Short mmCIF file of C-alpha atoms in Angstrom, two decimals:
data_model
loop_
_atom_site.label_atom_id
_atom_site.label_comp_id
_atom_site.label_asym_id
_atom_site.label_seq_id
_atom_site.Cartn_x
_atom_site.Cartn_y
_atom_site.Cartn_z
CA UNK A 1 20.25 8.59 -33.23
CA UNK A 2 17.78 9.04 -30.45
CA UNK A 3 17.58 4.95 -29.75
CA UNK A 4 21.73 5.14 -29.82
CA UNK A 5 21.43 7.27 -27.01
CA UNK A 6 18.57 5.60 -25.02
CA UNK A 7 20.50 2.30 -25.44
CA UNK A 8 23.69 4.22 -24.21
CA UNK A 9 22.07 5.54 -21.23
CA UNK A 10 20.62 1.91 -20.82
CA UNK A 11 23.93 0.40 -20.90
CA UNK A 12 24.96 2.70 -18.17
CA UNK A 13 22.37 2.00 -15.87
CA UNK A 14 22.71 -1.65 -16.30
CA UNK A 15 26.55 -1.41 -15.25
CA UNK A 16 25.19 0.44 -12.40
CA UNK A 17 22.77 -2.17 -11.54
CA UNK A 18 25.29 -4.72 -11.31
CA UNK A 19 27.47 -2.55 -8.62
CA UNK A 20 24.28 -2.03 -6.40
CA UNK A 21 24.58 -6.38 -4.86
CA UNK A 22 27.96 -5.92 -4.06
CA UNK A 23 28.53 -5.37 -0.89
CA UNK A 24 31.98 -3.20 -1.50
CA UNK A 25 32.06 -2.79 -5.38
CA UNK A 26 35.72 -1.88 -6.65
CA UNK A 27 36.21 1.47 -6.90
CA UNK A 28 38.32 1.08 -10.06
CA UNK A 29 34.53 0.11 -11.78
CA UNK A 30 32.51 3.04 -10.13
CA UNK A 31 35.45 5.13 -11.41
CA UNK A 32 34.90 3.62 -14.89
CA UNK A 33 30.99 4.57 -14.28
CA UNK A 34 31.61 8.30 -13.51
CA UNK A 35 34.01 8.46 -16.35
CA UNK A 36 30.97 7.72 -18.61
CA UNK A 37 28.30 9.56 -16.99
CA UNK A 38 30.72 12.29 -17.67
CA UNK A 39 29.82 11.79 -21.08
CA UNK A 40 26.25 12.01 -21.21
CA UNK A 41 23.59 14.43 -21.46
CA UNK A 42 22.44 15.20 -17.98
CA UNK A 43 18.73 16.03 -18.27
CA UNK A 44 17.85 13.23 -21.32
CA UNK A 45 20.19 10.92 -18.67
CA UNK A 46 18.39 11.71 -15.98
CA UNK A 47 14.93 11.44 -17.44
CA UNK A 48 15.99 7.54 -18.12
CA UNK A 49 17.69 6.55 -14.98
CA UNK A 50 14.42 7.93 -12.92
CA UNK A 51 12.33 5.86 -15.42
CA UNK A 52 14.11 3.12 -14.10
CA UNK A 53 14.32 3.93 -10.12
CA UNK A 54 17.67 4.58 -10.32
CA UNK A 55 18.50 8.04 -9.97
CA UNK A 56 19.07 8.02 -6.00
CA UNK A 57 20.78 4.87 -6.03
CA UNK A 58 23.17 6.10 -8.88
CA UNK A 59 24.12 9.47 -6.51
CA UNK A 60 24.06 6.61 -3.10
CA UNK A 61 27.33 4.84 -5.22
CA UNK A 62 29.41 7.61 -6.73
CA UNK A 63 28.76 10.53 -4.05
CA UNK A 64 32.22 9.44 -2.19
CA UNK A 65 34.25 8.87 -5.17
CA UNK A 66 37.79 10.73 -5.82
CA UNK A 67 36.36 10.62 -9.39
CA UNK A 68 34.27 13.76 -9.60
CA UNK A 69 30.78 13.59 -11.54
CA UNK A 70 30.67 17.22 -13.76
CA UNK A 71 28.78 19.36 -11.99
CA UNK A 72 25.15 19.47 -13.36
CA UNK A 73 25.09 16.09 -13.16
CA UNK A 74 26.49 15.99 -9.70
CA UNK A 75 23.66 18.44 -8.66
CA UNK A 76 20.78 16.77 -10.67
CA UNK A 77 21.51 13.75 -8.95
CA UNK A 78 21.57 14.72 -5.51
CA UNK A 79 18.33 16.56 -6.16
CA UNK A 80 16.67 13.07 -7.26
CA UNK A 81 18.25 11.68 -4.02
CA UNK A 82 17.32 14.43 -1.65
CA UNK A 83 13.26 14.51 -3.44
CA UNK A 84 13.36 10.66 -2.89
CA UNK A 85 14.44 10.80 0.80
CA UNK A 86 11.51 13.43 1.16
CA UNK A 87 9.05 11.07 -0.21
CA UNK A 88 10.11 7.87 1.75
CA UNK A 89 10.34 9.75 4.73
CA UNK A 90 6.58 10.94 4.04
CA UNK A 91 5.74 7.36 2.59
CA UNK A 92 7.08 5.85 5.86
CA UNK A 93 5.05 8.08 7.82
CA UNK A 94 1.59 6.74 6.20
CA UNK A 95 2.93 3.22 6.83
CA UNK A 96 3.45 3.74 10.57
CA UNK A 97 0.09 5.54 10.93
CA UNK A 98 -1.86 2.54 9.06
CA UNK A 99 0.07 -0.42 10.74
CA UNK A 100 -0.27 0.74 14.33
CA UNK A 101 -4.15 1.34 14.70
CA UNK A 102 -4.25 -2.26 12.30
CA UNK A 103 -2.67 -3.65 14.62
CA UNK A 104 -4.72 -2.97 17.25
CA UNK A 105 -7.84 -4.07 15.70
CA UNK A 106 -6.27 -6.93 14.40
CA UNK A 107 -6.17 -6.17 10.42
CA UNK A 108 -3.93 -8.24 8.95
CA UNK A 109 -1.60 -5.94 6.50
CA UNK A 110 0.88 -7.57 4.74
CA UNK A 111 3.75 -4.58 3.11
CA UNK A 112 4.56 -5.66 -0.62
CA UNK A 113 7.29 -4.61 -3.17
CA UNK A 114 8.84 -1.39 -2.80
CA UNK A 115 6.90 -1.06 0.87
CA UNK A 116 8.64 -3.60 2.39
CA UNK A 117 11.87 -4.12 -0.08
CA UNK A 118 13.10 -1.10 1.26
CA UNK A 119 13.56 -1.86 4.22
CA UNK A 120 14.66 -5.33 3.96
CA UNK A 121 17.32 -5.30 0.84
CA UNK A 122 18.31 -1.74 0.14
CA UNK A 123 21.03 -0.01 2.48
CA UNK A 124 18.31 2.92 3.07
CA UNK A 125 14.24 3.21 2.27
CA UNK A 126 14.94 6.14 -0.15
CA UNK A 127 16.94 4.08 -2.68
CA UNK A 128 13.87 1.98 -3.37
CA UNK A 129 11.57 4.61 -5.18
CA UNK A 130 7.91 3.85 -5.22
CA UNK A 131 4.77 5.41 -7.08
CA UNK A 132 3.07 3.98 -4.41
CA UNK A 133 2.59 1.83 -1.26
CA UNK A 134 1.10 -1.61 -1.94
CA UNK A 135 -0.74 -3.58 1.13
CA UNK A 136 -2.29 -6.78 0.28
CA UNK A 137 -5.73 -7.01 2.57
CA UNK A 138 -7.67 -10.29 3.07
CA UNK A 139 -11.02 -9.52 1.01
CA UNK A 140 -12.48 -10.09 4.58
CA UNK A 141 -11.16 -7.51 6.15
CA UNK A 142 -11.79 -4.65 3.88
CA UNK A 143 -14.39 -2.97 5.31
CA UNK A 144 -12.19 -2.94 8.34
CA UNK A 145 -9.41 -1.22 6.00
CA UNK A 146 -11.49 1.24 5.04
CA UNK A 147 -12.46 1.87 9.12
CA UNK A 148 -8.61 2.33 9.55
CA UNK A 149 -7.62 4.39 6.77
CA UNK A 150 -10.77 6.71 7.56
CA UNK A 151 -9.17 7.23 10.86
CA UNK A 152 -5.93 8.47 9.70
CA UNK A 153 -7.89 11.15 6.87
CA UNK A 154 -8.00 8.81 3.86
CA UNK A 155 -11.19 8.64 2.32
CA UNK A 156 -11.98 5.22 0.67
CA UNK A 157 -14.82 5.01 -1.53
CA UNK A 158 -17.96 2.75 -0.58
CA UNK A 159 -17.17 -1.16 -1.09
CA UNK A 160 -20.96 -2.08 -0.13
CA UNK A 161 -21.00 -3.77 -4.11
CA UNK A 162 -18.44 -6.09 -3.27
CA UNK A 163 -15.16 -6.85 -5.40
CA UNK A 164 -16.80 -7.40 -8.71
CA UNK A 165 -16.15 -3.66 -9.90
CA UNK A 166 -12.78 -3.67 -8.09
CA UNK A 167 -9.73 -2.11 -10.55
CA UNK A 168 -8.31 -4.29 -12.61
CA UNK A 169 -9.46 -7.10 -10.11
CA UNK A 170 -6.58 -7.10 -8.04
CA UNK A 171 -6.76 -4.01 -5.97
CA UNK A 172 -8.88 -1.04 -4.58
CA UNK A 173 -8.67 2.46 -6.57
CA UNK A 174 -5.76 4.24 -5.90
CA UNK A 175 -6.10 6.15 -2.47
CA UNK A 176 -4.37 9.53 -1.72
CA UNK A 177 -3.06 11.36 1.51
CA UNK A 178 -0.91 14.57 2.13
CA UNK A 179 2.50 14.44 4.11
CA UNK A 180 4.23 17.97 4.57
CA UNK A 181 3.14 18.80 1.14
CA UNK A 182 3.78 15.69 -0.19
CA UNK A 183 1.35 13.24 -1.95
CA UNK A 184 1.46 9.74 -1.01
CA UNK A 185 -0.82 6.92 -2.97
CA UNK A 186 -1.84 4.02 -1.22
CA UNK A 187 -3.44 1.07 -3.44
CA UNK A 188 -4.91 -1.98 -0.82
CA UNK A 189 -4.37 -5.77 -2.91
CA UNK A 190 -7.04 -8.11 -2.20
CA UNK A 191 -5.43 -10.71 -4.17
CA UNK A 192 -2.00 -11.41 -5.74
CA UNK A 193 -3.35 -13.46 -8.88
CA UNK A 194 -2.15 -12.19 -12.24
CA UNK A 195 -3.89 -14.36 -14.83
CA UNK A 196 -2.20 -13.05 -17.71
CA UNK A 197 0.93 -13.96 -17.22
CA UNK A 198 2.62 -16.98 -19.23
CA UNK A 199 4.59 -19.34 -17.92
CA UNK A 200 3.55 -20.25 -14.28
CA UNK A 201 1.47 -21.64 -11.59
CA UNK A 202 -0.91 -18.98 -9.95
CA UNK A 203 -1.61 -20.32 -6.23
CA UNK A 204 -4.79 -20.90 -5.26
CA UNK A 205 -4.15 -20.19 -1.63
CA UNK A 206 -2.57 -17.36 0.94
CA UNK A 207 0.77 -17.26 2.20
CA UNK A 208 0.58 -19.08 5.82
CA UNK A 209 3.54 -17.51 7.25
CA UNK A 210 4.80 -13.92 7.13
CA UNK A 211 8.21 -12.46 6.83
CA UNK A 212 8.24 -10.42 10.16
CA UNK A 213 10.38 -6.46 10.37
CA UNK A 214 10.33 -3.39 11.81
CA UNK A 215 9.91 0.04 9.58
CA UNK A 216 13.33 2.29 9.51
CA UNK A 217 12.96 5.10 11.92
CA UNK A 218 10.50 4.20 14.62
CA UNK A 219 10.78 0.63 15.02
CA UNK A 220 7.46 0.28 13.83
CA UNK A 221 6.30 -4.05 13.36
CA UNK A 222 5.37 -5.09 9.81
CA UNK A 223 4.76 -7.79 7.94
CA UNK A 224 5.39 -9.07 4.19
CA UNK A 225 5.34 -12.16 2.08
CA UNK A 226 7.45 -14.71 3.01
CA UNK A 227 10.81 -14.80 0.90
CA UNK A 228 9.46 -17.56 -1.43
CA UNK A 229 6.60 -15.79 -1.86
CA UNK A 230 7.87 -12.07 -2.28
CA UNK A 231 10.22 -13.88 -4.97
CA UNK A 232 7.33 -15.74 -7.15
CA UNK A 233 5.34 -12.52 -6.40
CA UNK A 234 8.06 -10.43 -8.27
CA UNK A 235 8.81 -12.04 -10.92
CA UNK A 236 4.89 -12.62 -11.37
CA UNK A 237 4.49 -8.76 -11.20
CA UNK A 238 7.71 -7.99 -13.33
CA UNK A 239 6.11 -10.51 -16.56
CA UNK A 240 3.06 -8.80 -16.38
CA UNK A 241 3.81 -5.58 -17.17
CA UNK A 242 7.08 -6.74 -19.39
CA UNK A 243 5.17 -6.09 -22.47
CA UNK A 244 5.92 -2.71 -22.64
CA UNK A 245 7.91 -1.43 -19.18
CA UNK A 246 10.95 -3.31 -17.61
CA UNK A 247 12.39 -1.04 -14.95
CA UNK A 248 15.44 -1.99 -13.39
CA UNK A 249 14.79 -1.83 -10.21
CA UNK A 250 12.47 -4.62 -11.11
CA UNK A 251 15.22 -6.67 -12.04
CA UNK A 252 17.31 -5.23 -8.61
CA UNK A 253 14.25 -6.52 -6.57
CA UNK A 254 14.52 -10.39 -7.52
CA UNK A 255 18.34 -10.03 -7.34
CA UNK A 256 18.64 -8.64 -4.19
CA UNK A 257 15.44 -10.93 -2.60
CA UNK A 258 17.46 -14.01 -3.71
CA UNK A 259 20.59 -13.07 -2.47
CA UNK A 260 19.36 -12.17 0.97
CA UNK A 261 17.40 -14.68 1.32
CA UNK A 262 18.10 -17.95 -0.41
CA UNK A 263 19.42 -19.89 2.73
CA UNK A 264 15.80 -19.77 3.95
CA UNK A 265 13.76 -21.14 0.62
CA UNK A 266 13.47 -24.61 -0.24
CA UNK A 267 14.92 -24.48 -3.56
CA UNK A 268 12.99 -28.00 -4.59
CA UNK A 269 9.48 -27.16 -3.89
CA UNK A 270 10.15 -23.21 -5.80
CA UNK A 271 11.51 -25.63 -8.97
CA UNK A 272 8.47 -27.26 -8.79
CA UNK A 273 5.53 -24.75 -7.26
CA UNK A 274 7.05 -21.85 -9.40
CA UNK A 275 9.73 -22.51 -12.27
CA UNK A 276 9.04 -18.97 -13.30
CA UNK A 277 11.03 -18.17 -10.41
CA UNK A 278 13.96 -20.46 -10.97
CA UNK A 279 14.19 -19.61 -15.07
CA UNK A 280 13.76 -15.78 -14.00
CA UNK A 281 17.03 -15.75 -11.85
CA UNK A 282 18.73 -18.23 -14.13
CA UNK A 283 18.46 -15.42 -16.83
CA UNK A 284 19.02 -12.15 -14.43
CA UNK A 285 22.24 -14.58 -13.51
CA UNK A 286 23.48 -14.00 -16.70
CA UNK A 287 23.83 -9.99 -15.83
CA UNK A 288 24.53 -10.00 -12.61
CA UNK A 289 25.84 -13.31 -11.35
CA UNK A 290 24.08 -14.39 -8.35
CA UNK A 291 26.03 -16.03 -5.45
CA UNK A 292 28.30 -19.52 -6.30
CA UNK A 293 25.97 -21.59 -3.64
CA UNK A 294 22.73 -20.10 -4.71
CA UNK A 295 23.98 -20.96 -8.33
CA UNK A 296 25.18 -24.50 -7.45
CA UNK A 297 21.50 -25.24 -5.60
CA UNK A 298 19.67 -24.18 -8.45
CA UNK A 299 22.03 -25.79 -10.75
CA UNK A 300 22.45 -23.18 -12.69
CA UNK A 301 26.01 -23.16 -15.21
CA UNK A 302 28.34 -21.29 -17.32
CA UNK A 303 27.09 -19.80 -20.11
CA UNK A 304 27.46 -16.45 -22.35
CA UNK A 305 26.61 -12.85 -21.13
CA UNK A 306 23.20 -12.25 -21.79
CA UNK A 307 22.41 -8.44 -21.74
CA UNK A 308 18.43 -6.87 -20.70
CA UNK A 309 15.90 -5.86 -23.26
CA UNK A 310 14.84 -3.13 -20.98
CA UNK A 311 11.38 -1.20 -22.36
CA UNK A 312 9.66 1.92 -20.55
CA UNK A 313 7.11 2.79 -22.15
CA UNK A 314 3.89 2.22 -20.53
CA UNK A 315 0.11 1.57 -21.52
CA UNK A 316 -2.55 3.26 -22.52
CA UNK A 317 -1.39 1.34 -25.53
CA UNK A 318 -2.77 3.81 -27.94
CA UNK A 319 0.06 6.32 -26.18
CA UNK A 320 2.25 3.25 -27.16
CA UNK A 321 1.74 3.29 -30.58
CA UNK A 322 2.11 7.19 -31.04
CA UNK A 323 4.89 7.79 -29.15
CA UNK A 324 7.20 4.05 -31.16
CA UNK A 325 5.20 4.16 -33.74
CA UNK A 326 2.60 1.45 -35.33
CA UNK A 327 5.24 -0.44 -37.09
CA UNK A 328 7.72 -0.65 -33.79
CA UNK A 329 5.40 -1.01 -31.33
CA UNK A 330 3.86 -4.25 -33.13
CA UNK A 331 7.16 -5.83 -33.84
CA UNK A 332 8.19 -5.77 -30.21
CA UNK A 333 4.90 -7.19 -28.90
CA UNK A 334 5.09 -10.01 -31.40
CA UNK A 335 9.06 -10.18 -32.90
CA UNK A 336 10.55 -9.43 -29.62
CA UNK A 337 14.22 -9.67 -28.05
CA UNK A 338 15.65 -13.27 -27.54
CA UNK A 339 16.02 -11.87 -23.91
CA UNK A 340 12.64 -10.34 -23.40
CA UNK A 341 10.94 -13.83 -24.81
CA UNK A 342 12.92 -15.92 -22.24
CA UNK A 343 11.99 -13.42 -19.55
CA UNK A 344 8.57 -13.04 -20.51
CA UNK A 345 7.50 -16.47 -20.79
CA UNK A 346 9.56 -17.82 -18.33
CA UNK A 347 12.42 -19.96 -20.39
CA UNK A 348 15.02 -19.35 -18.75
CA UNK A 349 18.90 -18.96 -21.15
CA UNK A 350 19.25 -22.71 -21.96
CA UNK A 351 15.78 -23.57 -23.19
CA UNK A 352 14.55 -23.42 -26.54
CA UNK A 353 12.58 -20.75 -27.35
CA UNK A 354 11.34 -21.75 -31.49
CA UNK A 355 8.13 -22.80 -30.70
CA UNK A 356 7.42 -19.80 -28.33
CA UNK A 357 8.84 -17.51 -31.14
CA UNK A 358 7.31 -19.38 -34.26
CA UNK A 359 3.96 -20.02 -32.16
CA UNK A 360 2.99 -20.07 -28.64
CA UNK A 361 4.29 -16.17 -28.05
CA UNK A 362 2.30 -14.93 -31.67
CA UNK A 363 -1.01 -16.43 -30.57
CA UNK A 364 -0.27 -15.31 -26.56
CA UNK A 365 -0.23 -11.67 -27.98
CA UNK A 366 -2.98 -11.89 -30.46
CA UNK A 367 -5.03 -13.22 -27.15
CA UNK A 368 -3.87 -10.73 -24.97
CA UNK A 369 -4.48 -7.60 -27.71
CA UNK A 370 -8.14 -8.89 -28.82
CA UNK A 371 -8.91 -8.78 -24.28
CA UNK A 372 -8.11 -5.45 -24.71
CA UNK A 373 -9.96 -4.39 -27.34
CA UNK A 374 -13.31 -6.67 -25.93
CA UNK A 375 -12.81 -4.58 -22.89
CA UNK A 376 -11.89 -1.32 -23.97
CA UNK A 377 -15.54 -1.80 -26.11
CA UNK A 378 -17.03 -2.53 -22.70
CA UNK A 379 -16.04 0.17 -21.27
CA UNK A 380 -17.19 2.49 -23.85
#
């Protein structure tokens, strides 16, 4: 009974999801969505849609509706919207105090995800909830990171032993400040490699171009990835943590990235540099149709309806297996979804995916679980 609901509340969000590219959806299907939010449980509801960053952008589509949301669920929304305004507004505030004195000393801070996503594809900053702010730093430059966020009361720990030690090889500890009560986490990348994941090319060079914008509220410069680059970079970051959590707004990201800005990629060199890229929006185009000249340059066709395997539970993996279950929690890493294998290793809907499910995807796994365990005995 309890997965019938989660997959109800699921199917809900999902329909949401789909409203959020349109730029006026019809009010006859936000009508349709109220109707069955009215149906729902409000606090196990709730609990989902915020697993999946959509609880303020949920309350952003139905707040002017003639169709009334029942009360609690009215007020338990706007809560989520009002606490997520709160925290951009204090998130924002740690951005403009890094960017202008790195500016000045000429650190090179590139905004990533959420950070910059924000700003550039949502209507408003708050409707892009993020655990954190991720800045991708040259490895050069990190002792002059550490200069700047010192200067603005965040205390980074000594990097005089170099990157070896550095979390999970990708990025600094996690790095905390207070706004107005607030807590704000700041994690600085030093590389965007994810070697883990199946299925595509990992560059072995930095972006030479940035996307250039200014911050909502203060007209503050920044700088992110360039559009082909934020794209490979999402999809990259959404496969490697599909094994167990696939928000939404994961899925929202690439969709909205690609629609804003597919005039400005070359479409040939992405087929070729990343296909993850292509086969990722070839299957999110099967939810959420993308637009008919971004489907005719990719080349994408007709096909059936293809509905998200969505998953949010999150490592440790031993707090996996408790909370599914030894039995479930193994046959989704290694019998998974038809979905979830074509997203995870990069298929796309119109490839075959027998000798992934028979071979390639079994042995990926067994890989993948015996790392852990070699470094969880490290660690130990």
């Amino acid at each position: 009974m309890h997965d019938d609901i989660r997959r109800t509340h699921e199917e809900l969000l999902i329909t949401a999801a789909g409203l959020v590219p349109l730029d006026s959806p019809p009010e006859q299907a936000l009508e349709a969505l109220v109707s069955g939010l009215n149906q729902v449980d409000p606090v196990a509801f709730l609990s989902v849609a915020e697993r999946h960053g959509l609880g303020a952008l949920l309350y952003h589509l139905v707040r002017h509706l003639k169709a009334e949301l029942k009360p609690e669920l009215r007020l338990a929304l706007q809560g989520v919207y009002l606490r997520r305004r709160d925290l951009s507004e204090a998130q924002n505030t740690v951005l403009r105090r890094i960017l202008r004195p790195a500016a000045e000393v000429g650190l090179d801070v590139l905004l990533l995800k959420g950070a910059a996503l924000g700003h550039l594809v949502y209507d408003h900053p708050h409707l892009r909830p993020m655990s954190d702010l991720d800045l991708l730093i040259h490895p050069s430059q990190l002792e002059q990171a550490k200069e700047v966020l010192s200067g603005i009361g965040i205390d980074v720990f000594p990097l005089e032993h170099g990157l070896g030690g550095l979390h999970r090889e990708r990025h600094l500890p996690e790095l905390q400040c207070e706004v107005n009560g607030l807590k704000v986490v700041v994690e600085l990348h030093h590389s965007l490699s994810r070697p883990q994941v199946p299925g595509s090319r990992v560059p072995d060079r930095r972006p030479d171009r940035a996307l250039n914008f200014e911050l909502s509220r203060g007209g503050v410069p920044a700088r992110t990835l360039p559009p082909e680059w934020m794209l490979w970079h999402l999809c990259h970051h959404l496969c490697d943590h599909a094994v167990f959590k696939i928000p939404l707004i994961w899925l929202l990201d690439i969709v909205l990235t690609a629609r804003r800005y597919y005039r400005r990629i070359d479409w040939t060199k992405t087929a070729e540099e990343s296909p993850l890229v292509v086969n990722t929006l070839e299957l999110l185009d099967r939810s959420w149709p993308l637009p008919d000249e971004l489907r005719h340059l990719l080349g994408f066709s007709d096909g059936p309806p293809m509905t998200p395997d969505l998953r949010d539970c999150s490592p440790p993996w031993k707090e996996v297996v408790r909370r599914l279950g030894a039995f479930r929690s193994y046959k989704e890493l290694f019998f998974p979804s038809d979905w979830w294998l074509r997203l995870y290793h990069g298929l796309g809907p119109n490839r075959s995916a027998w000798p992934h499910r028979c071979l390639i995807h079994p042995l990926h796994m067994t890989g993948r679980i015996g790392r852990r365990l070699v470094q969880g005995a490290l660690e130990s």
